[in-house]
CSV table of C-alpha atoms and ligand atoms in Angstrom, one decimal:
chain,number,residue,atom,x,y,z
A,1,MET,CA,-201.9,133.0,56.6
A,2,LYS,CA,-205.2,134.0,55.0
A,3,LYS,CA,-206.5,135.9,58.0
A,4,GLU,CA,-209.2,137.7,56.1
A,5,GLU,CA,-210.7,134.3,55.1
A,6,TRP,CA,-210.5,133.1,58.7
A,7,LEU,CA,-212.4,136.2,59.9
A,8,ILE,CA,-215.1,135.6,57.4
A,9,LYS,CA,-215.4,131.9,58.1
A,10,GLY,CA,-215.0,132.2,61.9
A,11,TYR,CA,-212.3,129.5,62.2
A,12,VAL,CA,-208.8,128.8,60.9
A,13,THR,CA,-209.2,127.5,57.4
A,14,GLU,CA,-205.6,126.2,56.9
A,15,SER,CA,-205.6,122.7,55.6
A,16,ILE,CA,-203.6,120.1,57.5
A,17,ASP,CA,-201.2,117.6,56.0
A,18,LYS,CA,-202.7,114.0,56.2
A,19,SER,CA,-199.4,112.8,57.9
A,20,VAL,CA,-200.1,115.0,61.0
A,21,ASP,CA,-201.2,112.9,63.9
A,22,LEU,CA,-203.8,115.2,65.3
A,23,LYS,CA,-204.1,113.6,68.7
A,24,THR,CA,-200.4,113.7,69.4
A,25,GLU,CA,-200.0,117.2,68.0
A,26,ILE,CA,-202.9,118.6,69.9
A,27,ARG,CA,-201.6,117.2,73.2
A,28,LYS,CA,-198.1,118.6,72.4
A,29,LEU,CA,-199.5,122.1,71.7
A,30,CYS,CA,-201.4,122.0,75.0
A,31,LYS,CA,-198.2,121.2,76.9
A,32,GLU,CA,-196.1,123.8,75.0
A,33,LYS,CA,-198.6,126.6,75.5
A,34,ASN,CA,-200.0,125.6,79.0
A,35,ALA,CA,-203.4,125.2,77.4
A,36,VAL,CA,-206.3,123.2,78.8
A,37,ILE,CA,-209.1,121.6,76.7
A,38,LEU,CA,-212.5,121.7,78.3
A,39,ALA,CA,-215.2,119.8,76.4
A,40,HIS,CA,-219.0,119.5,76.8
A,41,TYR,CA,-220.6,116.0,76.6
A,42,TYR,CA,-222.2,117.0,73.3
A,43,GLN,CA,-218.9,117.2,71.5
A,44,LYS,CA,-217.8,114.6,69.0
A,45,GLY,CA,-216.4,111.5,70.7
A,46,GLU,CA,-212.8,112.1,69.5
A,47,ILE,CA,-212.8,115.6,71.0
A,48,GLN,CA,-214.2,114.3,74.3
A,49,ASP,CA,-211.4,111.7,74.3
A,50,ILE,CA,-208.6,114.2,73.9
A,51,ALA,CA,-209.9,116.8,76.3
A,52,ASP,CA,-208.5,117.4,79.8
A,53,CYS,CA,-212.0,117.6,81.3
A,54,VAL,CA,-215.4,116.6,79.9
A,55,GLY,CA,-218.5,117.8,81.7
A,56,ASP,CA,-221.8,119.6,81.6
A,57,SER,CA,-222.3,123.3,81.6
A,58,LEU,CA,-221.8,123.7,85.3
A,59,ALA,CA,-218.6,121.7,85.4
A,60,LEU,CA,-217.2,123.7,82.4
A,61,ALA,CA,-217.8,127.0,84.3
A,62,GLN,CA,-216.3,125.6,87.5
A,63,TRP,CA,-213.2,124.4,85.7
A,64,ALA,CA,-212.8,127.6,83.8
A,65,ALA,CA,-213.0,129.6,87.0
A,66,LYS,CA,-210.2,127.7,88.7
A,67,THR,CA,-207.8,126.5,86.0
A,68,GLN,CA,-204.1,127.6,86.2
A,69,ALA,CA,-203.7,127.2,82.4
A,70,ASP,CA,-202.8,130.3,80.2
A,71,ILE,CA,-205.2,129.2,77.4
A,72,ILE,CA,-208.6,127.6,77.8
A,73,VAL,CA,-209.9,125.9,74.6
A,74,LEU,CA,-213.6,125.6,75.2
A,75,CYS,CA,-214.9,122.8,73.0
A,76,GLY,CA,-218.5,123.7,73.2
A,77,VAL,CA,-220.6,126.7,72.0
A,78,HIS,CA,-220.1,130.4,72.1
A,79,PHE,CA,-221.9,131.2,75.4
A,80,MET,CA,-219.7,128.6,77.2
A,81,GLY,CA,-216.6,130.4,75.8
A,82,GLU,CA,-218.1,133.7,77.0
A,83,THR,CA,-218.8,132.3,80.5
A,84,ALA,CA,-215.2,131.1,80.7
A,85,LYS,CA,-213.8,134.4,79.5
A,86,ILE,CA,-215.9,136.3,82.0
A,87,LEU,CA,-214.7,134.1,84.8
A,88,SER,CA,-211.1,134.2,83.7
A,89,PRO,CA,-210.7,137.6,81.9
A,90,ASP,CA,-206.9,137.4,81.9
A,91,LYS,CA,-206.7,134.1,80.1
A,92,LYS,CA,-207.0,133.5,76.4
A,93,VAL,CA,-210.3,131.7,75.7
A,94,ILE,CA,-210.6,129.9,72.4
A,95,VAL,CA,-213.7,128.2,70.8
A,96,PRO,CA,-212.4,126.3,67.7
A,97,ASP,CA,-215.3,127.5,65.5
A,98,LEU,CA,-216.9,130.9,66.3
A,99,ASN,CA,-220.1,129.8,64.4
A,100,ALA,CA,-220.9,127.4,67.3
A,101,GLY,CA,-223.9,129.3,68.6
A,102,CYS,CA,-227.0,128.1,70.4
A,103,SER,CA,-230.6,128.3,69.3
A,104,LEU,CA,-231.7,128.7,72.9
A,105,ALA,CA,-229.4,131.7,73.5
A,106,ASP,CA,-230.5,133.1,70.2
A,107,SER,CA,-234.2,132.9,71.3
A,108,CYS,CA,-233.5,135.5,73.9
A,109,PRO,CA,-232.1,138.8,72.3
A,110,ALA,CA,-230.5,140.9,75.0
A,111,ASP,CA,-232.4,144.2,74.2
A,112,LYS,CA,-235.8,142.4,74.3
A,113,PHE,CA,-235.0,140.6,77.5
A,114,ALA,CA,-233.8,143.8,79.2
A,115,GLU,CA,-237.1,145.4,78.2
A,116,PHE,CA,-239.0,142.5,79.8
A,117,VAL,CA,-237.0,142.8,83.0
A,118,LYS,CA,-237.7,146.6,83.1
A,119,GLU,CA,-241.4,145.9,82.8
A,120,HIS,CA,-241.2,143.8,85.9
A,121,PRO,CA,-239.0,145.8,88.3
A,122,ASP,CA,-240.2,143.8,91.4
A,123,HIS,CA,-239.0,140.5,90.0
A,124,THR,CA,-235.7,138.6,90.7
A,125,VAL,CA,-234.1,137.6,87.4
A,126,ILE,CA,-232.9,134.0,87.0
A,127,SER,CA,-231.3,133.1,83.7
A,128,TYR,CA,-230.1,129.8,82.3
A,129,VAL,CA,-226.4,129.7,81.5
A,130,ASN,CA,-227.4,129.3,77.8
A,131,THR,CA,-227.6,133.0,77.3
A,132,THR,CA,-225.4,135.8,75.9
A,133,ALA,CA,-223.2,137.8,78.3
A,134,ALA,CA,-225.5,140.8,77.7
A,135,VAL,CA,-228.5,138.8,79.0
A,136,LYS,CA,-226.4,137.7,82.0
A,137,ALA,CA,-225.6,141.3,82.7
A,138,VAL,CA,-229.3,142.0,83.5
A,139,THR,CA,-229.6,138.8,85.6
A,140,ASP,CA,-229.5,138.3,89.3
A,141,VAL,CA,-228.4,134.7,89.3
A,142,VAL,CA,-227.4,132.3,86.6
A,143,VAL,CA,-228.4,128.6,86.8
A,144,THR,CA,-227.6,125.5,84.8
A,145,SER,CA,-229.8,122.4,84.5
A,146,THR,CA,-227.7,120.8,87.3
A,147,ASN,CA,-228.5,123.4,89.9
A,148,ALA,CA,-231.7,125.2,88.7
A,149,LYS,CA,-234.0,123.6,91.2
A,150,GLN,CA,-231.8,124.2,94.2
A,151,ILE,CA,-231.1,127.8,93.3
A,152,VAL,CA,-234.8,128.5,92.7
A,153,ASP,CA,-235.5,126.8,96.0
A,154,SER,CA,-233.0,129.1,97.8
A,155,PHE,CA,-235.5,132.0,97.2
A,156,PRO,CA,-238.6,132.5,99.5
A,157,LYS,CA,-241.7,130.9,98.2
A,158,ASP,CA,-243.4,134.3,97.5
A,159,GLU,CA,-240.4,135.7,95.6
A,160,LYS,CA,-241.5,137.1,92.3
A,161,ILE,CA,-239.2,135.5,89.7
A,162,ILE,CA,-238.5,135.9,86.0
A,163,PHE,CA,-237.0,132.8,84.5
A,164,GLY,CA,-235.4,132.7,81.1
A,165,PRO,CA,-234.9,131.8,78.4
A,166,ASP,CA,-236.0,128.1,78.3
A,167,ARG,CA,-239.8,127.7,78.6
A,168,ASN,CA,-239.4,123.9,79.0
A,169,LEU,CA,-236.9,124.1,81.8
A,170,GLY,CA,-238.9,126.9,83.4
A,171,ASN,CA,-242.2,124.9,83.3
A,172,TYR,CA,-240.4,121.9,84.7
A,173,ILE,CA,-238.9,123.9,87.6
A,174,ASN,CA,-242.3,125.6,88.2
A,175,SER,CA,-243.9,122.1,88.5
A,176,ILE,CA,-241.3,120.6,90.9
A,177,THR,CA,-241.0,123.7,93.1
A,178,ASN,CA,-244.7,124.6,93.1
A,179,ARG,CA,-244.0,128.1,91.8
A,180,ASN,CA,-245.4,130.3,89.1
A,181,MET,CA,-242.2,132.0,87.8
A,182,LEU,CA,-242.7,134.3,84.8
A,183,LEU,CA,-241.2,132.5,81.8
A,184,TRP,CA,-239.4,133.8,78.8
A,185,ASP,CA,-240.7,132.0,75.7
A,186,GLY,CA,-237.4,130.4,74.4
A,187,ALA,CA,-236.4,126.9,73.5
A,188,CYS,CA,-233.6,124.7,72.2
A,189,HIS,CA,-234.2,123.3,68.7
A,190,VAL,CA,-232.6,120.0,69.5
A,191,HIS,CA,-234.4,119.2,72.7
A,192,GLU,CA,-237.8,120.3,71.3
A,193,GLN,CA,-237.4,117.7,68.5
A,194,PHE,CA,-238.0,114.4,70.4
A,195,SER,CA,-241.0,112.4,69.5
A,196,VAL,CA,-243.4,111.1,72.2
A,197,GLU,CA,-244.8,108.4,69.8
A,198,LYS,CA,-241.3,107.1,68.9
A,199,ILE,CA,-240.2,107.0,72.5
A,200,VAL,CA,-243.4,105.1,73.4
A,201,GLU,CA,-242.7,102.6,70.5
A,202,LEU,CA,-239.1,102.1,71.8
A,203,LYS,CA,-240.5,101.5,75.3
A,204,LYS,CA,-242.7,98.7,73.9
A,205,GLU,CA,-239.6,97.2,72.4
A,206,TYR,CA,-237.6,97.5,75.6
A,207,PRO,CA,-240.2,97.4,78.4
A,208,ASP,CA,-237.6,97.4,81.2
A,209,ALA,CA,-235.8,100.4,79.8
A,210,GLU,CA,-235.4,103.6,81.8
A,211,ILE,CA,-236.3,106.8,80.0
A,212,LEU,CA,-233.7,109.5,80.9
A,213,VAL,CA,-234.8,113.0,79.8
A,214,HIS,CA,-233.1,116.4,79.8
A,215,PRO,CA,-235.3,119.2,81.2
A,216,GLU,CA,-234.9,121.3,78.0
A,217,CYS,CA,-237.3,118.7,76.4
A,218,LYS,CA,-241.0,119.5,76.0
A,219,GLY,CA,-243.4,118.7,78.9
A,220,ALA,CA,-244.9,115.7,77.0
A,221,ILE,CA,-241.4,114.0,76.9
A,222,VAL,CA,-240.7,115.0,80.5
A,223,LYS,CA,-243.9,113.2,81.5
A,224,LEU,CA,-242.5,109.9,80.1
A,225,ALA,CA,-239.3,110.1,82.1
A,226,ASP,CA,-238.0,107.9,84.8
A,227,LEU,CA,-235.3,110.5,85.5
A,228,VAL,CA,-235.2,114.2,84.5
A,229,GLY,CA,-231.8,115.8,84.8
A,230,SER,CA,-228.8,117.5,83.3
A,231,THR,CA,-226.3,115.6,81.1
A,232,ALA,CA,-224.2,115.0,84.2
A,233,ALA,CA,-227.2,113.8,86.2
A,234,ILE,CA,-228.3,111.5,83.3
A,235,LEU,CA,-224.8,110.0,83.2
A,236,LYS,CA,-224.6,109.5,87.0
A,237,HIS,CA,-228.0,107.8,87.1
A,238,ALA,CA,-227.1,105.4,84.3
A,239,VAL,CA,-223.9,104.4,86.1
A,240,LYS,CA,-225.6,103.6,89.3
A,241,SER,CA,-228.9,102.1,87.9
A,242,GLU,CA,-229.3,98.3,87.9
A,243,LYS,CA,-231.2,98.5,84.6
A,244,LYS,CA,-229.6,97.3,81.4
A,245,ASN,CA,-231.5,99.4,78.8
A,246,PHE,CA,-231.8,103.2,78.7
A,247,ILE,CA,-233.7,105.5,76.3
A,248,VAL,CA,-231.8,108.8,76.3
A,249,ALA,CA,-233.6,112.0,75.4
A,250,THR,CA,-230.9,114.6,75.1
A,251,GLU,CA,-228.2,115.4,72.5
A,252,SER,CA,-226.7,112.1,71.5
A,253,GLY,CA,-223.1,113.1,72.2
A,254,ILE,CA,-223.6,112.1,75.9
A,255,LEU,CA,-223.9,108.4,74.8
A,256,HIS,CA,-220.2,108.4,74.1
A,257,GLU,CA,-219.3,108.8,77.8
A,258,MET,CA,-222.2,106.6,78.9
A,259,ARG,CA,-221.0,103.8,76.8
A,260,LYS,CA,-217.4,104.3,78.0
A,261,GLN,CA,-218.4,104.2,81.7
A,262,CYS,CA,-221.0,101.4,81.2
A,263,PRO,CA,-219.8,99.1,78.4
A,264,ASN,CA,-222.3,96.4,79.4
A,265,LYS,CA,-225.3,98.6,79.2
A,266,ASN,CA,-227.4,99.5,76.2
A,267,PHE,CA,-228.1,103.2,75.5
A,268,ILE,CA,-230.7,104.0,72.9
A,269,PRO,CA,-230.8,107.6,71.6
A,270,ALA,CA,-234.4,108.9,71.6
A,271,PRO,CA,-235.4,109.6,68.0
A,272,PRO,CA,-236.5,113.0,66.8
A,273,GLU,CA,-239.9,113.6,65.1
A,274,ASP,CA,-238.2,113.8,61.7
A,275,SER,CA,-236.1,110.6,61.5
A,276,THR,CA,-234.7,111.5,58.1
A,277,CYS,CA,-232.2,113.9,59.9
A,278,ALA,CA,-230.0,113.6,62.9
A,279,CYS,CA,-231.9,116.3,64.8
A,280,ASN,CA,-230.8,114.9,68.1
A,281,GLU,CA,-227.3,116.1,67.3
A,282,CYS,CA,-226.7,119.8,68.0
A,283,ASN,CA,-225.4,121.2,64.7
A,284,PHE,CA,-223.7,124.0,66.6
A,285,MET,CA,-221.8,121.7,69.0
A,286,ARG,CA,-220.7,119.5,66.1
A,287,LEU,CA,-219.1,122.4,64.3
A,288,ASN,CA,-215.9,121.8,66.4
A,289,THR,CA,-213.7,119.2,64.8
A,290,MET,CA,-210.2,117.8,65.5
A,291,GLU,CA,-208.8,119.8,62.6
A,292,LYS,CA,-210.3,123.1,63.9
A,293,LEU,CA,-209.2,122.3,67.4
A,294,TYR,CA,-205.6,121.7,66.2
A,295,ASN,CA,-205.5,124.9,64.2
A,296,SER,CA,-207.1,126.9,66.9
A,297,LEU,CA,-204.3,125.8,69.3
A,298,LYS,CA,-201.6,126.3,66.8
A,299,TYR,CA,-202.7,129.9,65.9
A,300,GLU,CA,-204.4,130.7,69.2
A,301,TRP,CA,-207.5,131.9,67.3
A,302,PRO,CA,-210.4,132.4,67.3
A,303,VAL,CA,-210.5,134.0,70.7
A,304,ILE,CA,-213.6,135.0,72.7
A,305,GLU,CA,-213.9,138.7,73.6
A,306,VAL,CA,-216.5,140.1,75.9
A,307,ASP,CA,-217.2,143.8,76.3
A,308,GLU,CA,-215.6,145.0,79.6
A,309,ALA,CA,-218.7,146.8,80.9
A,310,ILE,CA,-220.9,143.8,80.1
A,311,SER,CA,-218.4,141.4,81.6
A,312,LYS,CA,-218.3,143.5,84.8
A,313,GLU,CA,-222.0,143.0,85.3
A,314,ALA,CA,-222.3,139.5,83.9
A,315,VAL,CA,-219.7,138.1,86.3
A,316,LYS,CA,-221.8,138.8,89.3
A,317,PRO,CA,-224.7,136.4,88.6
A,318,ILE,CA,-222.3,133.7,87.4
A,319,LYS,CA,-220.2,133.9,90.5
A,320,LYS,CA,-223.4,133.9,92.6
A,321,MET,CA,-224.3,130.6,90.9
A,322,LEU,CA,-220.8,129.1,91.6
A,323,ASP,CA,-220.9,130.2,95.2
A,324,ILE,CA,-224.4,128.7,95.8
A,325,SER,CA,-223.4,125.5,94.0
A,326,ALA,CA,-220.2,125.2,96.1
A,327,LYS,CA,-222.3,125.6,99.3
A,328,LEU,CA,-224.7,122.9,98.0
A,329,GLY,CA,-221.8,120.6,97.2
A,330,LEU,CA,-222.7,120.6,93.5
B,1,LIG,P1,-226.2,120.8,80.6
B,1,LIG,O1,-224.8,120.8,80.2
B,1,LIG,O2,-226.5,121.6,81.8
B,1,LIG,O3,-226.8,119.4,80.7
B,1,LIG,O4,-227.1,121.5,79.4
B,1,LIG,C1,-227.2,120.9,78.2
B,1,LIG,C2,-227.1,121.9,77.0
B,1,LIG,O5,-228.0,122.0,76.3
B,1,LIG,C3,-225.9,122.7,76.9
B,1,LIG,O6,-226.1,123.5,75.8
B,2,LIG,FE1,-227.9,125.3,72.5
B,2,LIG,FE2,-229.6,123.2,72.3
B,2,LIG,FE3,-227.2,123.1,71.1
B,2,LIG,FE4,-227.4,123.0,73.8
B,2,LIG,S1,-228.1,121.5,72.4
B,2,LIG,S2,-226.0,124.3,72.6
B,2,LIG,S3,-229.2,124.4,74.2
B,2,LIG,S4,-228.8,124.5,70.6
């Protein structure tokens, strides 16, 4: 074992013999070790296919809170692993590649956010789940894109609120709840990339297409939408819609499940501004591979650790979110 190399790289670097059937071996390891694989819709299709559960950020947190497994392999990004670890501190939580970060979480450094909160002591702090544990520790309630509107609505209209870190989601929630929450100026580099012009062009080509947009996208893209919603809401809408064509403005990994559930419908990924790159794929999410997943299960590494004092504070706003969501039937 070259553990030093793993530590530097952030994942198990051991090469795997070509004869190993990864799908079979991964499932075998899960059974032997009582491990569960939770995958986000932005993971590579083959990882979604082998996972025990595939869902959006809210669903991942809900499953992590209630699983009976000894090991949770979170095929997603670091903050998702942290949330799982905070909710299930006695379990081993693995993210196959520790480099799977998040530009949105990075746009909100904990020390700067804590200062901002201190400057506004009369404000309730609502944070998107795409934040580090340290940001959650200075938060009153966490939200995801599935429950943000309902949770904001649960506060009186005159409540002073700080909303962070996503300015696009914050602006969208302000507009649909008629509020003026104070916003942190953060964003996701993937969702900010979509091009208005290219979506308008696609709409000319497919005039009957519905445009489905994630609220992390810029306001100009949200304005074009027939539906604005989380990945789970986008999927649900596509399943029940009578339309045949859909232009999808979120990370393109969601198209895998959309095509599985609706094989006769046509899903077109919204193009990014710069079409020379696959900017509608999250480079962090795509760091997880079948090989890294297999190795992480085999060696039970890399594990997510959260400082105990931070975890003790961060669990409160996460549990608050889960409680409100349960009451709302989300
Ligand atoms: P949801 O899972 O809430 O749709 O959020 C998408 C996202 O960007 C996760 O990083
Ligand atoms: Fe973060 Fe954006 Fe990637 Fe989601 S898609 S993990 S918000 S960088």
